[in-house]
XYZ file of C-alpha atoms in Angstrom:
174
model
C 42.876 0.834 -59.532
C 43.205 3.234 -55.909
C 39.299 3.077 -54.975
C 39.749 -0.947 -55.607
C 42.785 -1.076 -53.569
C 40.874 1.222 -50.354
C 38.089 -1.519 -50.798
C 40.611 -4.195 -50.122
C 42.396 -2.444 -46.955
C 38.583 -1.771 -44.620
C 37.668 -5.248 -46.213
C 40.973 -7.281 -44.485
C 40.261 -4.041 -41.318
C 37.088 -5.610 -40.647
C 37.702 -9.441 -41.212
C 40.372 -8.760 -38.729
C 37.484 -7.283 -36.152
C 35.981 -9.709 -33.575
C 33.095 -11.390 -35.391
C 30.135 -9.754 -33.588
C 28.384 -11.681 -31.966
C 24.712 -10.556 -30.294
C 23.685 -11.713 -27.289
C 22.400 -15.438 -26.463
C 19.180 -15.247 -26.310
C 16.982 -15.561 -22.949
C 14.773 -18.876 -22.427
C 11.325 -18.672 -22.554
C 9.250 -14.873 -22.110
C 10.772 -12.181 -19.801
C 10.061 -12.223 -16.695
C 7.454 -9.934 -15.513
C 8.044 -7.542 -12.858
C 6.622 -8.252 -9.991
C 3.381 -5.839 -8.326
C 4.127 -3.878 -5.953
C 1.443 -4.398 -3.798
C 2.830 -2.664 -0.424
C 3.709 0.962 -0.788
C 4.328 3.886 1.451
C 5.267 8.118 0.855
C 5.286 9.657 4.043
C 7.176 12.609 5.479
C 5.637 12.456 8.957
C 4.336 10.491 11.704
C 0.657 9.362 10.545
C 0.456 6.454 12.983
C -2.734 6.141 14.875
C -6.318 4.942 15.468
C -8.347 6.794 12.935
C -12.431 5.832 14.632
C -15.091 6.311 12.531
C -17.562 9.548 13.500
C -20.646 7.275 12.481
C -20.822 3.330 13.234
C -20.286 1.338 10.516
C -22.398 -2.594 10.786
C -21.400 -5.338 8.578
C -23.174 -8.030 9.334
C -23.694 -7.691 13.009
C -19.664 -5.849 13.364
C -18.485 -2.290 13.505
C -15.582 -0.170 12.327
C -13.187 -0.240 15.435
C -10.230 1.404 14.049
C -7.968 1.797 10.791
C -5.170 1.354 11.966
C -1.751 3.494 10.297
C 1.353 1.979 11.831
C 4.978 4.224 12.790
C 7.696 4.528 9.840
C 10.051 1.664 10.980
C 6.199 -0.751 10.637
C 5.974 0.443 7.097
C 9.866 -0.286 6.429
C 9.468 -4.196 8.210
C 6.039 -5.399 6.273
C 7.579 -4.081 3.205
C 10.613 -5.837 4.065
C 10.765 -9.403 4.850
C 8.946 -9.128 8.501
C 5.461 -9.848 8.855
C 3.684 -10.699 11.129
C -0.350 -12.579 11.016
C -1.474 -10.525 13.451
C 0.191 -6.965 13.422
C 0.802 -4.581 10.010
C 0.944 -1.002 9.554
C -2.371 -1.077 7.899
C -5.383 -2.887 9.732
C -8.426 -2.401 9.845
C -10.531 -3.554 13.355
C -14.150 -4.555 13.693
C -15.957 -5.275 16.634
C -19.062 -7.409 17.249
C -20.917 -8.215 21.143
C -19.931 -11.557 22.679
C -17.272 -12.109 19.868
C -13.542 -11.575 19.050
C -12.078 -8.839 17.588
C -11.275 -8.944 14.017
C -8.308 -8.592 12.340
C -7.446 -7.731 8.212
C -4.803 -6.976 7.546
C -3.708 -6.421 3.989
C -3.369 -7.919 0.909
C -2.234 -4.255 -1.034
C -1.699 -1.322 0.822
C -0.690 1.985 -0.338
C -0.228 4.911 2.301
C 0.354 8.726 1.146
C 0.530 12.265 3.267
C -3.115 12.567 1.845
C -4.109 9.067 0.878
C -4.654 5.610 2.213
C -5.331 2.696 0.499
C -5.921 -0.907 1.725
C -7.385 -3.867 0.420
C -7.708 -7.814 2.621
C -10.043 -10.688 3.344
C -12.001 -12.470 6.332
C -13.637 -15.630 6.761
C -16.473 -13.906 8.251
C -16.866 -10.292 6.102
C -14.761 -11.539 2.697
C -13.259 -8.705 1.318
C -12.448 -5.899 2.714
C -11.681 -1.902 1.382
C -10.701 1.132 1.515
C -10.074 4.193 0.119
C -9.856 7.307 1.894
C -8.043 11.439 2.340
C -6.638 12.754 5.023
C -6.693 15.992 5.918
C -2.868 17.268 7.603
C -3.826 20.699 9.184
C -6.856 18.301 11.022
C -4.007 16.256 12.489
C -1.742 18.398 13.183
C -4.310 19.680 15.158
C -5.593 16.650 16.008
C -2.916 15.604 16.878
C -1.545 18.886 18.993
C -4.509 18.360 20.967
C -4.223 15.043 21.865
C -7.045 13.242 19.591
C -9.725 15.572 18.763
C -13.532 15.562 17.697
C -13.312 16.765 14.050
C -12.704 13.862 11.168
C -8.805 14.105 10.002
C -10.159 10.774 7.283
C -12.328 10.503 4.969
C -13.338 7.816 2.892
C -15.310 4.540 1.880
C -15.323 0.971 3.344
C -15.940 -2.329 1.707
C -17.516 -5.124 3.387
C -19.396 -7.880 3.566
C -21.094 -6.994 0.034
C -22.150 -3.382 1.392
C -19.649 0.531 0.056
C -20.151 2.303 2.946
C -19.064 6.437 1.617
C -18.512 9.678 3.147
C -17.607 7.801 5.762
C -15.599 10.177 8.787
C -12.507 9.832 10.967
C -10.657 10.917 13.878
C -7.251 10.612 15.548
C -6.378 8.991 18.628
C -3.241 8.475 18.978
C -4.134 5.938 21.257
C -3.121 4.577 25.006
């Protein structure tokens, strides 16, 4: 009898509690988080022009420079402030008698040791760069206001061609 009373008391206590109601189900599949297409994690100033040590020619155009902006440029671009003519990472191509082509990013990732970039141009098609930064060489080049020693090494892809192991020197600009 004691056992029946304990069971009855437990049942009454549970009945007095609020009914368990599961959270309403979301309608449709859960949204997939958007991939981060613009990302930078840098501890110092990498800004400047990275000039090819040797000519890189694609369909008559040559790579003029890979440009990296300042931290504020990255923050603005990764926020809501995107320009049609300027980005914190871009590659410029030039050809005699033609307008300079400035390829802005579809995606980039810049860290203290790596630069990855992808963009598109109507003339050159898909343009990409994947390379590594030598922080020691960059620090020396910055102290000397530019130097011939390479600070960035990587692969340039454009116009359906790939140019591996390309060396770039740093130039701070005018």
